[in-house]
Every structure is written in structure tokens, then in C-alpha cells.
Short mmCIF file of C-alpha atoms and ligand atoms in Angstrom, two decimals:
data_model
loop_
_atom_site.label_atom_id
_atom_site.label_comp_id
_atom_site.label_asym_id
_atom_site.label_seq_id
_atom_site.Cartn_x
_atom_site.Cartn_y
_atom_site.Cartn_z
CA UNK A 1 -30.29 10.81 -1.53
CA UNK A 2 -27.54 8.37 -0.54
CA UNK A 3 -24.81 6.69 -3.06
CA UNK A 4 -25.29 3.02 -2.71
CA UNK A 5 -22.25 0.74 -5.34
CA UNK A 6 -24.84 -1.56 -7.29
CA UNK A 7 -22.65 -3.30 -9.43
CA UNK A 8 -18.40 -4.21 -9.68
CA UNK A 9 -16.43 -4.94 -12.53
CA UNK A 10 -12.79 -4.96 -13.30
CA UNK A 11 -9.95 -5.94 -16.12
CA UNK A 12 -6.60 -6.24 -15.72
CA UNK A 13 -3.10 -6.37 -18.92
CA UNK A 14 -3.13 -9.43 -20.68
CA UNK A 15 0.22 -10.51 -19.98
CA UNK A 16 1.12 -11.68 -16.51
CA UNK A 17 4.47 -11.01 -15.77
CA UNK A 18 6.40 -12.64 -12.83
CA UNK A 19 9.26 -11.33 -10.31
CA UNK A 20 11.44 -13.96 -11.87
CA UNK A 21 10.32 -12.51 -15.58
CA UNK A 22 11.68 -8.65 -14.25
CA UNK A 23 15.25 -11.05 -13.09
CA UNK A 24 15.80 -11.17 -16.67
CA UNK A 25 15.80 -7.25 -17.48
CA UNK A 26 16.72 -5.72 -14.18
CA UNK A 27 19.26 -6.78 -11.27
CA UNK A 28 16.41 -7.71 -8.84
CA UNK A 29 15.34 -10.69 -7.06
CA UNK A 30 11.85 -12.35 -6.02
CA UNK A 31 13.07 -12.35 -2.84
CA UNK A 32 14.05 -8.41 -2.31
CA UNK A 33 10.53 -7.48 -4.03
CA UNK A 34 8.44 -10.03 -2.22
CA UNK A 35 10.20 -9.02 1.37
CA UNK A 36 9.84 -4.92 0.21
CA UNK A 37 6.36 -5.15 -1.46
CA UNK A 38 3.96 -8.17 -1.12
CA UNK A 39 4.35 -8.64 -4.78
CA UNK A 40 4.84 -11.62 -6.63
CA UNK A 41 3.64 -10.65 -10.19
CA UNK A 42 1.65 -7.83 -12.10
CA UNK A 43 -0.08 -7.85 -15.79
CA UNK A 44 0.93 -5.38 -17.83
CA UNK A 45 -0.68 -4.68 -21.49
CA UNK A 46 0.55 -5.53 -24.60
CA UNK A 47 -1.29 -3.24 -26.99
CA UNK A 48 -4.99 -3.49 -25.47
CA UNK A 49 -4.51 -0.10 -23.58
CA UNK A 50 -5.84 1.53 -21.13
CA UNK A 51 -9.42 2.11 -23.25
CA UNK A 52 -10.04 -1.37 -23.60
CA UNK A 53 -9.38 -2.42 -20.08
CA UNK A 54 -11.35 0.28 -18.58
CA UNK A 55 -14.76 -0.46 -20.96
CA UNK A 56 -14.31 -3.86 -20.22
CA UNK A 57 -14.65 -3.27 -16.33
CA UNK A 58 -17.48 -0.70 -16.88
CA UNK A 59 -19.22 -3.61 -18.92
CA UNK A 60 -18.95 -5.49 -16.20
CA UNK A 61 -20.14 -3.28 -13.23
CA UNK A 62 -23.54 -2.08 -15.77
CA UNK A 63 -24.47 -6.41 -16.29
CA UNK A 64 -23.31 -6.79 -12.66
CA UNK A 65 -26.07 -4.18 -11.51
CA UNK A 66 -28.61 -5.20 -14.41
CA UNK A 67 -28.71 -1.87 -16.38
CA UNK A 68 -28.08 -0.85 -19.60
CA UNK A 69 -25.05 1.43 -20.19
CA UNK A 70 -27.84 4.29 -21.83
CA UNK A 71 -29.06 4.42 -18.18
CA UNK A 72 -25.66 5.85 -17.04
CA UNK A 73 -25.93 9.86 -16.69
CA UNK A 74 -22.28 10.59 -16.05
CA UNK A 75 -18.79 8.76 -16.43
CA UNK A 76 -15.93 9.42 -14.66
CA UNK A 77 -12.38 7.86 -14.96
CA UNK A 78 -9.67 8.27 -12.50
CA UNK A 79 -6.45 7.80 -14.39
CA UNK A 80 -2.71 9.01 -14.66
CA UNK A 81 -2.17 7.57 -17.75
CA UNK A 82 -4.70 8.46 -20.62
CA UNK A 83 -4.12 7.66 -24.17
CA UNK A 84 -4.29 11.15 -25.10
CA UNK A 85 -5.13 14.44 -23.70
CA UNK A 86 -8.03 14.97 -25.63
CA UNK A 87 -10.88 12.93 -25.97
CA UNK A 88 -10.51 11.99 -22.35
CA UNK A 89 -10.61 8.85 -21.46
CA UNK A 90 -14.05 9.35 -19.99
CA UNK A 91 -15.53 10.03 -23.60
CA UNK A 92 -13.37 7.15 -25.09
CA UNK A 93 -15.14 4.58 -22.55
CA UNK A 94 -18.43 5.97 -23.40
CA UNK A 95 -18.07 5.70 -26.87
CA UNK A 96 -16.64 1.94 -26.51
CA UNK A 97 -20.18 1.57 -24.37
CA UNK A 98 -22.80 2.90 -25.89
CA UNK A 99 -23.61 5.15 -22.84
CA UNK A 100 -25.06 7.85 -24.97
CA UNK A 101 -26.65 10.13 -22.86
CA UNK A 102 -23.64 10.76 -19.92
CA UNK A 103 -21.81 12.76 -19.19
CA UNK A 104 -18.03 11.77 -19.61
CA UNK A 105 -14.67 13.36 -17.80
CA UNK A 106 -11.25 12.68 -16.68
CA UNK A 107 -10.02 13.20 -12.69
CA UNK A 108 -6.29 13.42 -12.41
CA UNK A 109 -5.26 12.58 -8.73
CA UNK A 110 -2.76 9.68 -9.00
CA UNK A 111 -3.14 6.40 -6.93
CA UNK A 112 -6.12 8.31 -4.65
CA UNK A 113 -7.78 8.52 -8.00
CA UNK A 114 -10.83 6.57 -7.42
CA UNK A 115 -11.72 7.82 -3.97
CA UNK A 116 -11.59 11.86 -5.28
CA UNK A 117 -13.58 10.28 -8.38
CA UNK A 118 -16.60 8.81 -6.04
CA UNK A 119 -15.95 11.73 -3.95
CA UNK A 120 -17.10 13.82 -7.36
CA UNK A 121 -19.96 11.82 -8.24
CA UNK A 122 -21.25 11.69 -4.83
CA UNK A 123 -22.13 15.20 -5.32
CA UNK A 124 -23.85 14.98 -8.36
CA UNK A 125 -26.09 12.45 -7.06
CA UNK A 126 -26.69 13.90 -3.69
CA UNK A 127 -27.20 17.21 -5.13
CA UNK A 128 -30.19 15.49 -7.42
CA UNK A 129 -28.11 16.30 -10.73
CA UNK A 130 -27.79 12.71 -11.85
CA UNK A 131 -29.35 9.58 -10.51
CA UNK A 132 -26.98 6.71 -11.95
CA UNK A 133 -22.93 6.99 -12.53
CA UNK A 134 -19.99 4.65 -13.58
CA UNK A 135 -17.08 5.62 -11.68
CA UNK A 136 -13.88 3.56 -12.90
CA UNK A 137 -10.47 4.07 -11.89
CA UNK A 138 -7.89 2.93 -14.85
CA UNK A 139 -3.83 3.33 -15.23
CA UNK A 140 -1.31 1.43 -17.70
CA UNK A 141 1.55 2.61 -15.74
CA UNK A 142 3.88 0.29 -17.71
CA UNK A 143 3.72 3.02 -20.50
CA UNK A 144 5.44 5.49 -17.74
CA UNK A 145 7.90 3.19 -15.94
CA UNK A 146 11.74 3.18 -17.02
CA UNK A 147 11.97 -0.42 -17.60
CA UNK A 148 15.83 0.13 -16.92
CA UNK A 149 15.15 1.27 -13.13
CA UNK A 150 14.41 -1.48 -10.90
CA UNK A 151 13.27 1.44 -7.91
CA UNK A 152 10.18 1.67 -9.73
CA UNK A 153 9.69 -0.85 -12.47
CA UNK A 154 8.87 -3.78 -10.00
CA UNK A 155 6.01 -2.01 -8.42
CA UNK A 156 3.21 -1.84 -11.03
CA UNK A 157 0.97 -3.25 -12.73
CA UNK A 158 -1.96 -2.21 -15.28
CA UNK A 159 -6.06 -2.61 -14.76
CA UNK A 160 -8.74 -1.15 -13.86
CA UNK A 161 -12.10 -1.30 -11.35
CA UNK A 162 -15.47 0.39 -12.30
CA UNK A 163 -18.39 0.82 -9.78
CA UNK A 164 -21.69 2.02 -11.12
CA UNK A 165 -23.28 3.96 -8.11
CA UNK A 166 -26.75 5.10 -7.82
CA UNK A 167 -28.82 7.61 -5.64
CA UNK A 168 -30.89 5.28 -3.31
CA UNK A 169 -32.72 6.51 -0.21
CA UNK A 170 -31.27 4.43 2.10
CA UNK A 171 -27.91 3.30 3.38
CA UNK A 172 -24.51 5.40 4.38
CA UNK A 173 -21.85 7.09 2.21
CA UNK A 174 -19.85 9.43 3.40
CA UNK A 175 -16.40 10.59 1.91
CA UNK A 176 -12.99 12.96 2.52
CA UNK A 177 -10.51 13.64 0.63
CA UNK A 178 -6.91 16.28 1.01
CA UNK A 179 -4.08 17.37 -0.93
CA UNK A 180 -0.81 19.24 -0.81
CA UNK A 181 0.95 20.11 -3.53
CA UNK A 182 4.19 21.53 -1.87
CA UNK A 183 5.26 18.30 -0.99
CA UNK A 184 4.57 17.12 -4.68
CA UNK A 185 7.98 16.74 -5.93
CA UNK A 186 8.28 13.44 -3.38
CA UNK A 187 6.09 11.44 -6.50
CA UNK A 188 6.38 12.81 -10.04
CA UNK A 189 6.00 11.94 -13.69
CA UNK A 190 6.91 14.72 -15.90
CA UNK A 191 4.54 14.15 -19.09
CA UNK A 192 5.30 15.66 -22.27
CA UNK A 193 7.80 18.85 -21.16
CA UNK A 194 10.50 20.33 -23.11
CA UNK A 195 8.68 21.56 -26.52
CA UNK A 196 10.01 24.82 -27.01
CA UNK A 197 8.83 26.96 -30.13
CA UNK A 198 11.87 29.33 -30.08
CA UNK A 199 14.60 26.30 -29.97
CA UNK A 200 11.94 23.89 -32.09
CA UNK A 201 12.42 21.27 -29.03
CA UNK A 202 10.12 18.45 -29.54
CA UNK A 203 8.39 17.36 -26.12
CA UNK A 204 9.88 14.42 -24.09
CA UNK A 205 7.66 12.12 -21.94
CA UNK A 206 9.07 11.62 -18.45
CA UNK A 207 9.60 8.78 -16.16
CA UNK A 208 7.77 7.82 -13.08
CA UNK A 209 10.55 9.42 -10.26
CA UNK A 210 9.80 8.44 -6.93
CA UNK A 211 11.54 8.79 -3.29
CA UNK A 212 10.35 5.69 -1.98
CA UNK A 213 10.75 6.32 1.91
CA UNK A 214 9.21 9.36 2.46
CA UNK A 215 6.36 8.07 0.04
CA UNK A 216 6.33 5.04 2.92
CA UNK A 217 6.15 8.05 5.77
CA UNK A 218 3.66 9.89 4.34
CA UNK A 219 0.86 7.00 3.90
CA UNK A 220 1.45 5.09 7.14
CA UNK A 221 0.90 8.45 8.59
CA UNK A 222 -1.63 10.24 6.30
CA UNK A 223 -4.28 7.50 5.34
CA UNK A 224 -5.07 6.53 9.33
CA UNK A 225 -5.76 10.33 10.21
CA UNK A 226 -7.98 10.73 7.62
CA UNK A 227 -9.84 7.46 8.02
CA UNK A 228 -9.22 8.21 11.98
CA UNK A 229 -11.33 12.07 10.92
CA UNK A 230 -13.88 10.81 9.26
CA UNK A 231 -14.86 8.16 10.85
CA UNK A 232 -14.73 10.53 14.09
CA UNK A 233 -16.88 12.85 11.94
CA UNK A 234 -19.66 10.44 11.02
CA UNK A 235 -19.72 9.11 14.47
CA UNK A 236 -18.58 5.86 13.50
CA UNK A 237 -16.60 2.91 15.56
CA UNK A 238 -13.37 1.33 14.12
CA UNK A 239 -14.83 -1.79 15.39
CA UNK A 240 -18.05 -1.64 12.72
CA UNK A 241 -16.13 -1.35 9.91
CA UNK A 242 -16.23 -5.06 8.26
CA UNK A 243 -13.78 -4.10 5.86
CA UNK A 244 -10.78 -1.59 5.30
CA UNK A 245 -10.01 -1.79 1.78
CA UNK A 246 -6.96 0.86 1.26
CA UNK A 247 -4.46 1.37 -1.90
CA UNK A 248 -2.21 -1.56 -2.73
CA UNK A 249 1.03 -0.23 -3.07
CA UNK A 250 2.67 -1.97 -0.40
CA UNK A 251 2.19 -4.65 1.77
CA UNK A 252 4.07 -3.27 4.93
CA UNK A 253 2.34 -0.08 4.45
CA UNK A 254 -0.90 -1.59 4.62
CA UNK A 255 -0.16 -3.54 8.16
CA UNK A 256 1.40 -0.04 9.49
CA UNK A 257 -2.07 1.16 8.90
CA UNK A 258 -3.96 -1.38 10.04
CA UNK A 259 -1.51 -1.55 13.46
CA UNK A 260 -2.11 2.11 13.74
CA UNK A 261 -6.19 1.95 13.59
CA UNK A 262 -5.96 -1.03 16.18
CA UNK A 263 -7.78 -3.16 13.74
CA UNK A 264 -7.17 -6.58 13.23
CA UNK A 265 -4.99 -7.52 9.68
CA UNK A 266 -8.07 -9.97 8.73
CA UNK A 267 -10.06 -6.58 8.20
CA UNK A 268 -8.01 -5.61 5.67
CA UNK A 269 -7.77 -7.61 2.23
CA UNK A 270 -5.03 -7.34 0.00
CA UNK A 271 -4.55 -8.55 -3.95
CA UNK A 272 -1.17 -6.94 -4.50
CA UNK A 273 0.80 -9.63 -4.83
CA UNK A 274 -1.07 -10.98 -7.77
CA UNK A 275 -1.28 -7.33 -9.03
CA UNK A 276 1.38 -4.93 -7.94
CA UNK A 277 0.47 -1.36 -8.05
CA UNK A 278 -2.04 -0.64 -10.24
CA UNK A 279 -2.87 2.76 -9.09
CA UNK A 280 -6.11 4.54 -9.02
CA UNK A 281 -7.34 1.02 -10.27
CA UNK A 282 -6.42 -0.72 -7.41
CA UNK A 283 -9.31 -0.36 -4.29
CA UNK A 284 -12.21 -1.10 -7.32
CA UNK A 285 -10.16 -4.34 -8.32
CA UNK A 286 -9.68 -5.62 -4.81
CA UNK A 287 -13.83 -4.23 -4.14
CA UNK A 288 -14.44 -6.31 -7.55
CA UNK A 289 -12.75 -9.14 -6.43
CA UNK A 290 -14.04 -9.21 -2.58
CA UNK A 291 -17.90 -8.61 -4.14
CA UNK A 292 -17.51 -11.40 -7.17
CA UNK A 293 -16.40 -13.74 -4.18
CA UNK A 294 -19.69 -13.65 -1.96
CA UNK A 295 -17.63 -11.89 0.82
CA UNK A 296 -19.59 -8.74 0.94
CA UNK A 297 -23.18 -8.74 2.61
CA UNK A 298 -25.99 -6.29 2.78
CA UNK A 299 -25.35 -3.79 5.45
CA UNK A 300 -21.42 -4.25 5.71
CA UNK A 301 -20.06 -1.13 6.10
CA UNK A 302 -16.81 -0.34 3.79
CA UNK A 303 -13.97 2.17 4.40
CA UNK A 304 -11.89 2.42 1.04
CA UNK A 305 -8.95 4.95 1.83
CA UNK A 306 -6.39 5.89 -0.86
CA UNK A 307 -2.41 7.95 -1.43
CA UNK A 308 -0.80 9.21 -3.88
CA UNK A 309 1.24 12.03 -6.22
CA UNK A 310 0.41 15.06 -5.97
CA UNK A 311 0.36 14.58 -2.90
CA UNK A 312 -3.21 13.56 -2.05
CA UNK A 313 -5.40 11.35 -0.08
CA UNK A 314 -9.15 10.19 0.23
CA UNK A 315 -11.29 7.99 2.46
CA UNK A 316 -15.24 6.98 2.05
CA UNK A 317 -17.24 4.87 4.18
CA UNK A 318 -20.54 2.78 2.60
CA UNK A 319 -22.62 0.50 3.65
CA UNK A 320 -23.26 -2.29 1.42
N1 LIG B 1 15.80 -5.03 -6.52
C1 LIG B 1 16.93 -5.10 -5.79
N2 LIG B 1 17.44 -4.06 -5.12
C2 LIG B 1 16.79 -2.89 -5.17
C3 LIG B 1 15.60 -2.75 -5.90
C4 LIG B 1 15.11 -3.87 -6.60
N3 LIG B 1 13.98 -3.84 -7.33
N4 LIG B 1 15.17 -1.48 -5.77
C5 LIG B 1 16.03 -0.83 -4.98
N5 LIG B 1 17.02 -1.70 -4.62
C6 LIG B 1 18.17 -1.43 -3.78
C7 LIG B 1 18.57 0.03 -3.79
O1 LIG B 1 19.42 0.32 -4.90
C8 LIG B 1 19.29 0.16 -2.47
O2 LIG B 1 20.58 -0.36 -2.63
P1 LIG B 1 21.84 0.39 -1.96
O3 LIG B 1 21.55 0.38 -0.47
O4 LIG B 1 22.98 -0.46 -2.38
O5 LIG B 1 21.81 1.76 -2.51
C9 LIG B 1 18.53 -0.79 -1.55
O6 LIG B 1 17.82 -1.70 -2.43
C10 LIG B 1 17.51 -0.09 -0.69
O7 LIG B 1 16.77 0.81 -1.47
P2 LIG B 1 15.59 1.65 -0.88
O8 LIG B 1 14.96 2.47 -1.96
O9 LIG B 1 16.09 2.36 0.33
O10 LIG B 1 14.60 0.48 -0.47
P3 LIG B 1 13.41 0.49 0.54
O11 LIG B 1 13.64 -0.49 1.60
O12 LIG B 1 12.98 1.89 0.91
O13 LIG B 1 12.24 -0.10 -0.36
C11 LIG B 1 10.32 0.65 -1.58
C12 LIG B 1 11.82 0.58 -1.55
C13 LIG B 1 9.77 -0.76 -1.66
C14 LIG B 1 9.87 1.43 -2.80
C15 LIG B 1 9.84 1.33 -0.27
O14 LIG B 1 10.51 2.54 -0.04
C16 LIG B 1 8.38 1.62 -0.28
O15 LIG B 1 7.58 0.72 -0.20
N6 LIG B 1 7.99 2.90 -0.34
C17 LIG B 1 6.60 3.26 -0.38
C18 LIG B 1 6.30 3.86 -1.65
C19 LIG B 1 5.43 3.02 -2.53
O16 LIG B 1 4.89 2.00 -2.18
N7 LIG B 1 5.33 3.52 -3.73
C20 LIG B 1 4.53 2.89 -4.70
C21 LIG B 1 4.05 3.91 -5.65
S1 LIG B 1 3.44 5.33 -4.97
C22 LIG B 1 1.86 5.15 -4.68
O17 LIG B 1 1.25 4.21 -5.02
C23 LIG B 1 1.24 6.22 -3.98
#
């Protein structure tokens, strides 16, 4: 069995906030975020959360493929930034959906989120476990930014992308994906640390922390080898690939990549500067966006290649 995407959807914060909104609470300028990042604005929510925006893309994706959300055998949601440990966020979309019969869990692997998450449900539906999955990736990232440190708080942005993916005999999927944790400390968010039952500490929720250059080293160098690898792997040319849809966190590490593969910068779409970072939701908003348009025709074949904390990093390649 192959995984074949046979339906997009995707939902972003309701309130759109601008580079020249973030001049009014931190010393920054359009100018130095633009030139850094690509970005012009972001949404961010204000109160919908991170359940509503990712049932509203998973809506989406199940009328976009013409099924019924009690077809879907197993959830998963690629997120940073649940509401609560426990029910994940998984369960909280399937309850919001009526997908009664899944399956529903969490995958925790930052910004490359989404890729290990169709990584995981690739197995399950080549292995013959399921034959139909929604895989979404969601973050509210506002929740973890310090809104008082302009290093971080210009970069992201809250939404999320769903894909429902189904076991098909035809086509091409094939995915990769690779960690390592000792070089974790580079991209952190401490959640809830400090409770302490001898000194009665209550727990303190931690800040996104990030050093920003060697972040920029590590994808411009990471995401082409392992696009490079598996592409090798699969015995597939550079020069098929229609598109190369990777992680929008930057716009100047997206052209590094793209200069690195050879490829030409057409090949490789980009949304950030209407969104900013969103994270794990990013590469199923731009695939959303890209399918919703018309620009995506039967037989394309799609890399999607992601980075992030932890540190960790994924590629697949599908055809269309
Ligand atoms: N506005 C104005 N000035 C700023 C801002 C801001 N928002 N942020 C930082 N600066 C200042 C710094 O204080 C510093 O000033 P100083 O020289 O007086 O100390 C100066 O700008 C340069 O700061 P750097 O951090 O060195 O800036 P750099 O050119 O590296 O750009 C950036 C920062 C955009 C984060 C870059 O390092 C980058 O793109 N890194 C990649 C990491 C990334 O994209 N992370 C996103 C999240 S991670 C992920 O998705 C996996």
C-alpha cells in the first residue's frame, strides 16, 4: 500500500498582526525583520486556541477529500504547544469532529513536527493497520513567546495544516526523518519546571530561548543532506521534483537550501511573510494553500523537508 494526501485544509489566529503592530511593544523595525526573515505579519489567537484552529483545518482536509470524519481510523497532531498534557490534543480534535472510531495521539518534535507525524502514519497504513488518517500539524506559539524579547517574538505566528492520507495502491511516498538531542540546548522551551514538593515551588512555564545563528547553520546544512539522502535512496532526480516545500522559518534559509540542491528558487514556494513561523503547522499551510490554488497536478512529485528543537529533521517525497 502507498500513502497518497487526498484532501488539505488549514486555519490560521484570528488576529493578524503586522511588523509595524510589534513597533509598538518591542524596539524593532519592519525593515530589520523583513531584511532578517521574509516576514511581514503573522496571526496570532486571541482566545480560539490551538483546539479550534486545528479541528477547523481537519474539517477542511475530510470535505476537501469527500469523507466523513467517522471514516478516519487514526489522528495524529504534531504540536509544541497543547492546551494541556492530558487529553492530548489528538483526542481534543476528535472529539470537536466526531471522528469516533480513531485512534487519537500527540507527536512532540518541534517545527519538523508534521514530517515525523506522516512519517508515523505512513507506517500504519503501509503496515495494513489503518486505511484512512488525518495528520495535522498545530502550534499557538504566541502562548510561549516573551512578548518583551524581540529575538524571538517577531518570528511566529499561530495555525495549523491537516492532510487526511489514505492507503492507495498506486503512487510514491517515501519519508526520513533524524534527531540529536545533544545539540538540543541550541532551541529550547522549558515547560512547566520548578515544582518542588519539599520547598512547595509551584511550576513556572518557560520561554521560547533560541541561539538564532547556529539554528541558521544547522538547517542550511541539515535539511539538503537529508533531502540530498533520500532522494539518492529512492533513486530520484532533483530535477523531477515539481515542488520543494520546506519549513518557513526563514526566508534566507530557504534560498541557502534551494542554492545548495542546485534547484531553481521558483521550485520552492514560500507563505512566511504573510505567516511567520508557525511551526509544525507550517509545510501543511503552504501544501493547503499551493493545493486550494490549482497549482498542484496529478503525478507532481512533492518533497516537504522540515527543522527544528530537539534537534530534529524530516523529509518525504509524494507524488500527487
Ligand atoms: N529587531 C531589531 N533588532 C534586533 C531584533 C529585532 N527583532 N532581534 C535582534 N536584534 C538585534 C540584536 O540585538 C543584535 O543587536 P546587537 O548587535 O546590537 O547585539 C542584532 O540585531 C543582531 O542579532 P542577531 O541575533 O545576531 O541577528 P541575526 O542576523 O542572526 O538574525 C535571526 C536573527 C533572524 C533569528 C537569524 O539568526 C535566523 O534566522 N536564525 C535562524 C533561526 C530561525 O529561523 N529560527 C526560527 C525558529 S526555529 C525553527 O523554526 C526551527
Amino acid at each position: 500500500m502507498i500513502t497518497k494526501i487526498i484532501g488539505t485544509g488549514s486555519s490560521q489566529g484570528r488576529r493578524r498582526v503586522s511588523n509595524q503592530d510589534l513597533e509598538q511593544v518591542v524596539e524593532t523595525s519592519d525593515e530589520w525583520i523583513h531584511s532578517r526573515t521574509g516576514i511581514s505579519s503573522r496571526y496570532v489567537t486571541e482566545g480560539e486556541g490551538i483546539k479550534a484552529m486545528a479541528a477547523e483545518a481537519a474539517e477542511k482536509a475530510c470535505i476537501q477529500a469527500g469523507i466523513s470524519p467517522k471514516e478516519v481510523e487514526l489522528i495524529l497532531v504534531a504540536t509544541s504547544t497543547p492546551e494541556c498534557c492530558f487529553p492530548s490534543t489528538a483526542c481534543q480534535v476528535q472529539g470537536e469532529i466526531g471522528a469516533e472510531g480513531a485512534a487519537a495521539f500527540d507527536i512532540s518534535a518541534a517545527c519538523s513536527g508534521f514530517i515525523f507525524a506522516l512519517h508515523t502514519a505512513n507506517s500504519f497504513l503501509v503496515s495494513g493497520t489503518y486505511k484512512t488518517a488525518l495528520v495535522i500539524g498545530a502550534d499557538e506559539l504566541s502562548k510561549l513567546v516573551d512578548w518583551n524579547d524581540r529575538r524571538t517574538c517577531v518570528l511566529f505566528g499561530d495555525g495549523a495544516g491537516a492532510v487526511v492520507v489514505r492507503a492507495e495502491d498506486d503512487g510514491k511516498f517515501f519519508s526520513a526523518v533524524g534527531s540529536d538531542g545533544s545539540r538540543g540546548e541550541i532551541l529550547t522551551c522549558v515547560s512547566r519546571s520548578g515544582g518542588n514538593f519539599i520547598t512547595k515551588k509551584q511550576p513556572k512555564m518557560g520561554f521560547i530561548a533560541m541561539d538564532g545563528q547556529e539554528v541558521f547553520k544547522f538547517a542550511v546544512k541539515k535539511v539538503p543532506s537529508c533531502i540530498e539522502e533520500m532522494l539518492k535512496e529512492h533513486q530520484e532526480k532533483p530535477e523531477d521534483i515539481r515542488y520543494y516545500l520546506l519549513h518557513q522559518a526563514n526566508e534566507r534559509i530557504i534560498a541557502a537550501v534551494a542554492k545548495r540542491l542546485g534547484e531553481p528558487a521558483e521550485k520552492f514556494p514560500m507563505n512566511i511573510s504573510a505567516y511567520g513561523n508557525t511551526s509544525a503547522a507550517s509545510i501543511p499551510i503552504l501544501l493547503d494553500e499551493l493545493n486550494r490554488e490549482g497549482k498542484l497536478n496529478r503525478g507532481d512529485k512533492i518533497v516537504m523537508a522540515g527543522f527544528g528543537g530537539g534537534l530534529t529533521w524530516g523529509s518525504a517525497l509524494l507524488e500527487w
